[in-house]
Amino acid sequence: MTPMSIDRVIKSIRKERERIWLHRSEDIGTMKKRIGSMKQNFTTVMYADTDTQSMVKYLYNLRETSKMKGVHLGTLKQAAILFLEFDRRRATVYYRLNITAKLLDKFIEALKQVKSIKRYQALIGELLLYIGKINYWIDLEIPWNRLAKAFKKQ
Amino acid sequence: MSKLLINIGKETARADLFEKEAPKTCKLLKKYSPLDGLLNHAKICDHEVFFQAPFFIDEKENPKIPIPGDIGFWNVRQTICIWYDKMEPLGPTNLFARITENLEGFQKDARNTWSKQGTKIRFQVLD
């Protein structure tokens, strides 16, 4: 696969985020069809919610760390790649977040090309906004009120 | 002082923008106005609803503990938070507006978000 330029990757992530701003991503439909343990999809959705929430937190912290004086770009890149390759696999195999997984592929290839902290921040920032949106879409699928009531009865 | 027109479900509320205390946030809000979103309800802190904004605000602006009616920006999630009744906030948040008209109406639709998430919201800055 020929890696896309950093700018093209940023643009493609932004375009997808704008597309799903008010319209549910197709990823949510495919995720809900992914059957988890004991023939149910509840845990798929709950774990996808937790995982994407964790992604938001570490992407934010990587972006914050990159603003600190004297940080090493290579280490920041390697940390991001390690985290994201793991979550890309979970997104693909466990959650069927297919569009997201493809964007993560492009993102990781683009990240390898990054040569400045400024570009790193731009790239991480764009992914952070996108994953934040996906996480909020997943959260909207969870019937929190009914779950809380059922749990209280236990 | 600029006003913020807020449409939530079938209700309309108005807020005062804290342009002096949070100039960068208010400027960005004007740039993106009208800003549409879908509301999620807070799970732990109680009476709070929120929606994502498509921008970052890296600077601390007017970080304060919110009271009911306050509107703030949480940069960790690029999220606009609206505290609509009693709650226990995590800590000071960048406050940029406060609901001054029809908080009661806002509360009604915000509370419904707990059982039916995804209520549409629109923020429109009025000069």
Short mmCIF file of C-alpha atoms in Angstrom, two decimals:
data_model
loop_
_atom_site.label_atom_id
_atom_site.label_comp_id
_atom_site.label_asym_id
_atom_site.label_seq_id
_atom_site.Cartn_x
_atom_site.Cartn_y
_atom_site.Cartn_z
CA MET A 1 0.00 0.00 0.00
CA THR A 2 1.43 3.36 -0.99
CA PRO A 3 1.16 5.67 2.01
CA MET A 4 -1.01 8.75 1.55
CA SER A 5 0.46 12.14 2.32
CA ILE A 6 -0.07 13.46 5.83
CA ASP A 7 -2.32 16.24 4.52
CA ARG A 8 -4.49 13.80 2.59
CA VAL A 9 -4.90 11.61 5.66
CA ILE A 10 -5.86 14.61 7.79
CA LYS A 11 -8.38 15.63 5.13
CA SER A 12 -9.89 12.17 4.84
CA ILE A 13 -10.35 11.83 8.61
CA ARG A 14 -11.89 15.32 8.79
CA LYS A 15 -14.20 14.58 5.88
CA GLU A 16 -15.46 11.42 7.56
CA ARG A 17 -15.95 13.20 10.90
CA GLU A 18 -17.96 15.93 9.18
CA ARG A 19 -20.01 13.34 7.32
CA ILE A 20 -21.01 11.57 10.53
CA TRP A 21 -21.46 14.75 12.63
CA LEU A 22 -25.25 14.44 12.66
CA HIS A 23 -25.69 11.17 10.75
CA ARG A 24 -24.88 7.88 12.41
CA SER A 25 -21.78 6.20 11.05
CA GLU A 26 -22.28 2.89 9.23
CA ASP A 27 -19.72 1.54 11.70
CA ILE A 28 -22.38 1.56 14.40
CA GLY A 29 -24.59 -0.80 12.37
CA THR A 30 -21.78 -3.27 11.66
CA MET A 31 -20.63 -3.12 15.28
CA LYS A 32 -24.09 -4.03 16.55
CA LYS A 33 -24.15 -7.08 14.29
CA ARG A 34 -20.92 -8.39 15.80
CA ILE A 35 -22.01 -11.16 18.17
CA GLY A 36 -19.91 -11.51 21.30
CA SER A 37 -19.67 -14.27 23.89
CA MET A 38 -22.80 -16.39 24.49
CA LYS A 39 -24.59 -15.14 21.37
CA GLN A 40 -25.27 -11.56 22.43
CA ASN A 41 -24.01 -8.17 21.27
CA PHE A 42 -24.37 -6.19 24.49
CA THR A 43 -20.76 -6.70 25.54
CA THR A 44 -19.58 -5.81 22.03
CA VAL A 45 -21.18 -2.39 22.31
CA MET A 46 -20.10 -1.84 25.93
CA TYR A 47 -16.49 -2.79 25.25
CA ALA A 48 -16.39 -0.71 22.07
CA ASP A 49 -17.64 2.21 24.16
CA THR A 50 -14.92 1.70 26.77
CA ASP A 51 -12.16 1.15 24.23
CA THR A 52 -12.97 4.23 22.15
CA GLN A 53 -13.24 6.27 25.35
CA SER A 54 -9.76 5.07 26.34
CA MET A 55 -8.48 5.99 22.88
CA VAL A 56 -9.76 9.53 23.36
CA LYS A 57 -7.92 9.78 26.67
CA TYR A 58 -4.57 8.53 25.42
CA LEU A 59 -4.75 10.55 22.19
CA TYR A 60 -5.47 13.64 24.27
CA ASN A 61 -2.56 12.85 26.60
CA LEU A 62 -0.19 12.21 23.70
CA ARG A 63 -1.20 15.57 22.22
CA GLU A 64 -0.68 17.27 25.58
CA THR A 65 2.70 15.57 26.07
CA SER A 66 3.79 16.74 22.63
CA LYS A 67 3.41 20.36 23.80
CA MET A 68 6.01 19.89 26.55
CA LYS A 69 9.50 21.25 26.17
CA GLY A 70 12.18 18.82 25.01
CA VAL A 71 9.91 15.93 24.11
CA HIS A 72 11.30 13.33 21.71
CA LEU A 73 9.30 13.01 18.51
CA GLY A 74 10.41 9.43 17.82
CA THR A 75 9.22 8.24 21.23
CA LEU A 76 5.90 10.03 20.83
CA LYS A 77 5.38 8.45 17.43
CA GLN A 78 6.30 4.97 18.67
CA ALA A 79 3.96 5.27 21.67
CA ALA A 80 1.07 6.34 19.45
CA ILE A 81 1.73 3.53 16.96
CA LEU A 82 1.87 0.90 19.73
CA PHE A 83 -1.43 2.05 21.22
CA LEU A 84 -3.19 2.47 17.89
CA GLU A 85 -2.09 -0.78 16.27
CA PHE A 86 -3.57 -2.67 19.22
CA ASP A 87 -6.84 -0.72 19.05
CA ARG A 88 -7.02 -0.97 15.26
CA ARG A 89 -6.98 -4.76 15.64
CA ARG A 90 -9.74 -4.67 18.28
CA ALA A 91 -11.75 -2.27 16.09
CA THR A 92 -11.46 -4.72 13.18
CA VAL A 93 -11.87 -8.11 14.86
CA TYR A 94 -14.05 -7.42 17.88
CA TYR A 95 -16.14 -4.39 16.95
CA ARG A 96 -16.32 -4.40 13.14
CA LEU A 97 -15.72 -0.66 13.13
CA ASN A 98 -14.64 -1.07 9.54
CA ILE A 99 -14.46 2.56 8.40
CA THR A 100 -12.61 3.50 11.57
CA ALA A 101 -10.15 0.63 11.15
CA LYS A 102 -9.36 1.72 7.57
CA LEU A 103 -8.79 5.29 8.75
CA LEU A 104 -6.50 3.98 11.50
CA ASP A 105 -4.48 2.08 8.89
CA LYS A 106 -3.96 5.27 6.89
CA PHE A 107 -3.28 7.21 10.06
CA ILE A 108 -0.53 4.85 11.26
CA GLU A 109 1.19 4.97 7.86
CA ALA A 110 1.01 8.77 7.87
CA LEU A 111 2.30 8.96 11.42
CA LYS A 112 5.42 7.07 10.38
CA GLN A 113 6.17 9.88 7.92
CA VAL A 114 5.82 12.70 10.46
CA LYS A 115 9.00 14.74 10.92
CA SER A 116 7.92 17.57 13.22
CA ILE A 117 6.01 18.00 16.46
CA LYS A 118 3.64 20.44 14.75
CA ARG A 119 2.62 17.82 12.18
CA TYR A 120 2.32 15.22 14.91
CA GLN A 121 -0.10 17.47 16.80
CA ALA A 122 -2.15 18.15 13.67
CA LEU A 123 -2.47 14.47 12.89
CA ILE A 124 -3.22 13.32 16.45
CA GLY A 125 -5.69 16.18 16.91
CA GLU A 126 -7.69 15.19 13.84
CA LEU A 127 -7.91 11.57 14.93
CA LEU A 128 -8.86 12.63 18.45
CA LEU A 129 -11.85 14.60 17.14
CA TYR A 130 -12.92 11.67 14.96
CA ILE A 131 -12.61 8.98 17.64
CA GLY A 132 -14.44 11.29 20.05
CA LYS A 133 -17.33 11.45 17.60
CA ILE A 134 -17.41 7.67 17.11
CA ASN A 135 -17.37 7.17 20.87
CA TYR A 136 -20.34 9.50 21.30
CA TRP A 137 -22.23 7.60 18.59
CA ILE A 138 -21.58 4.31 20.41
CA ASP A 139 -22.66 5.87 23.70
CA LEU A 140 -25.97 6.89 22.11
CA GLU A 141 -26.71 3.21 21.39
CA ILE A 142 -26.61 2.22 25.05
CA PRO A 143 -29.94 2.38 26.93
CA TRP A 144 -28.40 3.80 30.10
CA ASN A 145 -31.72 4.47 31.85
CA ARG A 146 -33.06 0.92 31.41
CA LEU A 147 -29.69 -0.61 32.25
CA ALA A 148 -29.42 1.41 35.45
CA LYS A 149 -32.91 0.38 36.53
CA ALA A 150 -32.29 -3.31 35.80
CA PHE A 151 -28.97 -3.21 37.65
CA LYS A 152 -30.59 -1.61 40.69
CA LYS A 153 -33.06 -4.50 40.92
CA GLN A 154 -30.28 -7.11 41.14
CA MET B 1 -22.64 41.26 25.79
CA SER B 2 -23.51 38.72 23.07
CA LYS B 3 -26.29 36.26 23.67
CA LEU B 4 -26.42 32.60 22.88
CA LEU B 5 -29.63 31.16 21.52
CA ILE B 6 -30.01 27.52 22.46
CA ASN B 7 -32.49 25.18 20.77
CA ILE B 8 -32.90 21.88 22.57
CA GLY B 9 -35.66 19.53 21.45
CA LYS B 10 -38.76 21.73 21.41
CA GLU B 11 -37.42 24.28 23.89
CA THR B 12 -35.51 27.51 23.39
CA ALA B 13 -33.26 29.03 26.02
CA ARG B 14 -30.91 31.99 26.06
CA ALA B 15 -27.53 32.41 27.67
CA ASP B 16 -25.10 35.25 28.29
CA LEU B 17 -21.69 34.74 26.69
CA PHE B 18 -18.70 35.52 28.95
CA GLU B 19 -16.74 37.32 26.25
CA LYS B 20 -14.40 39.08 28.67
CA GLU B 21 -13.62 36.02 30.77
CA ALA B 22 -13.41 33.50 27.92
CA PRO B 23 -12.58 35.47 24.74
CA LYS B 24 -11.01 32.65 22.72
CA THR B 25 -13.83 30.23 23.41
CA CYS B 26 -16.47 32.83 22.50
CA LYS B 27 -14.59 33.73 19.32
CA LEU B 28 -14.46 30.10 18.22
CA LEU B 29 -18.11 29.64 19.07
CA LYS B 30 -18.98 32.63 16.87
CA LYS B 31 -16.86 31.19 14.05
CA TYR B 32 -18.71 27.87 14.15
CA SER B 33 -22.18 29.36 14.84
CA PRO B 34 -24.69 27.87 14.36
CA LEU B 35 -23.23 24.76 15.91
CA ASP B 36 -25.41 21.65 15.79
CA GLY B 37 -24.98 18.58 17.90
CA LEU B 38 -26.59 15.56 19.51
CA LEU B 39 -26.77 15.42 23.26
CA ASN B 40 -25.36 12.68 25.44
CA HIS B 41 -26.21 12.60 29.12
CA ALA B 42 -23.56 12.46 31.85
CA LYS B 43 -23.39 9.11 33.65
CA ILE B 44 -21.68 9.95 36.93
CA CYS B 45 -21.79 13.65 37.74
CA ASP B 46 -25.62 13.82 37.59
CA HIS B 47 -27.44 16.70 35.87
CA GLU B 48 -25.21 17.42 32.92
CA VAL B 49 -25.65 17.06 29.17
CA PHE B 50 -22.94 17.53 26.58
CA PHE B 51 -22.12 17.48 22.89
CA GLN B 52 -18.95 17.57 20.87
CA ALA B 53 -17.45 20.69 19.33
CA PRO B 54 -15.22 20.47 16.23
CA PHE B 55 -12.34 22.43 17.74
CA PHE B 56 -9.73 22.58 20.51
CA ILE B 57 -9.24 25.30 23.08
CA ASP B 58 -5.88 24.62 24.62
CA GLU B 59 -5.72 27.66 26.88
CA LYS B 60 -7.32 27.79 30.30
CA GLU B 61 -10.07 30.41 30.26
CA ASN B 62 -12.21 31.20 33.26
CA PRO B 63 -11.73 27.84 34.99
CA LYS B 64 -14.39 27.64 37.69
CA ILE B 65 -16.60 25.15 39.46
CA PRO B 66 -19.92 25.22 37.56
CA ILE B 67 -23.32 25.91 39.03
CA PRO B 68 -26.68 24.94 37.44
CA GLY B 69 -27.15 26.88 34.20
CA ASP B 70 -23.43 27.17 33.46
CA ILE B 71 -21.96 26.17 30.12
CA GLY B 72 -18.32 25.16 29.77
CA PHE B 73 -15.78 23.67 27.40
CA TRP B 74 -13.88 20.51 28.31
CA ASN B 75 -10.84 20.20 26.12
CA VAL B 76 -10.03 16.56 26.96
CA ARG B 77 -13.07 15.61 24.89
CA GLN B 78 -13.60 18.83 22.89
CA THR B 79 -16.99 18.91 24.49
CA ILE B 80 -19.49 21.60 25.40
CA CYS B 81 -20.96 20.76 28.81
CA ILE B 82 -24.23 22.17 30.13
CA TRP B 83 -24.89 21.70 33.83
CA TYR B 84 -28.63 22.01 34.11
CA ASP B 85 -29.32 21.17 37.77
CA LYS B 86 -27.57 19.78 40.86
CA MET B 87 -24.38 17.85 40.09
CA GLU B 88 -20.93 17.01 41.34
CA PRO B 89 -18.39 18.31 38.82
CA LEU B 90 -14.92 16.79 38.55
CA GLY B 91 -13.31 20.19 39.08
CA PRO B 92 -12.97 23.65 37.57
CA THR B 93 -13.94 23.82 33.91
CA ASN B 94 -13.58 26.63 31.38
CA LEU B 95 -16.90 28.43 31.74
CA PHE B 96 -17.97 30.58 28.79
CA ALA B 97 -21.73 31.14 29.22
CA ARG B 98 -24.65 30.90 31.60
CA ILE B 99 -28.31 30.22 30.81
CA THR B 100 -30.36 33.26 31.81
CA GLU B 101 -33.71 32.57 30.13
CA ASN B 102 -35.83 29.41 30.26
CA LEU B 103 -33.53 27.20 32.29
CA GLU B 104 -36.69 25.34 33.35
CA GLY B 105 -37.52 24.45 29.74
CA PHE B 106 -33.94 23.41 29.10
CA GLN B 107 -34.00 21.23 32.21
CA LYS B 108 -37.08 19.39 31.02
CA ASP B 109 -35.59 18.33 27.68
CA ALA B 110 -32.13 17.76 29.15
CA ARG B 111 -33.56 15.43 31.79
CA ASN B 112 -35.37 13.45 29.06
CA THR B 113 -31.98 12.85 27.43
CA TRP B 114 -31.21 10.34 30.18
CA SER B 115 -33.88 7.98 28.84
CA LYS B 116 -33.70 9.05 25.21
CA GLN B 117 -30.22 10.16 24.21
CA GLY B 118 -29.39 12.04 21.03
CA THR B 119 -31.65 15.06 21.50
CA LYS B 120 -30.77 17.67 18.89
CA ILE B 121 -29.19 20.87 20.13
CA ARG B 122 -28.20 24.06 18.34
CA PHE B 123 -26.01 26.88 19.64
CA GLN B 124 -26.39 30.16 17.78
CA VAL B 125 -24.52 33.29 18.75
CA LEU B 126 -26.62 36.45 18.54
CA ASP B 127 -24.67 39.69 18.21
#
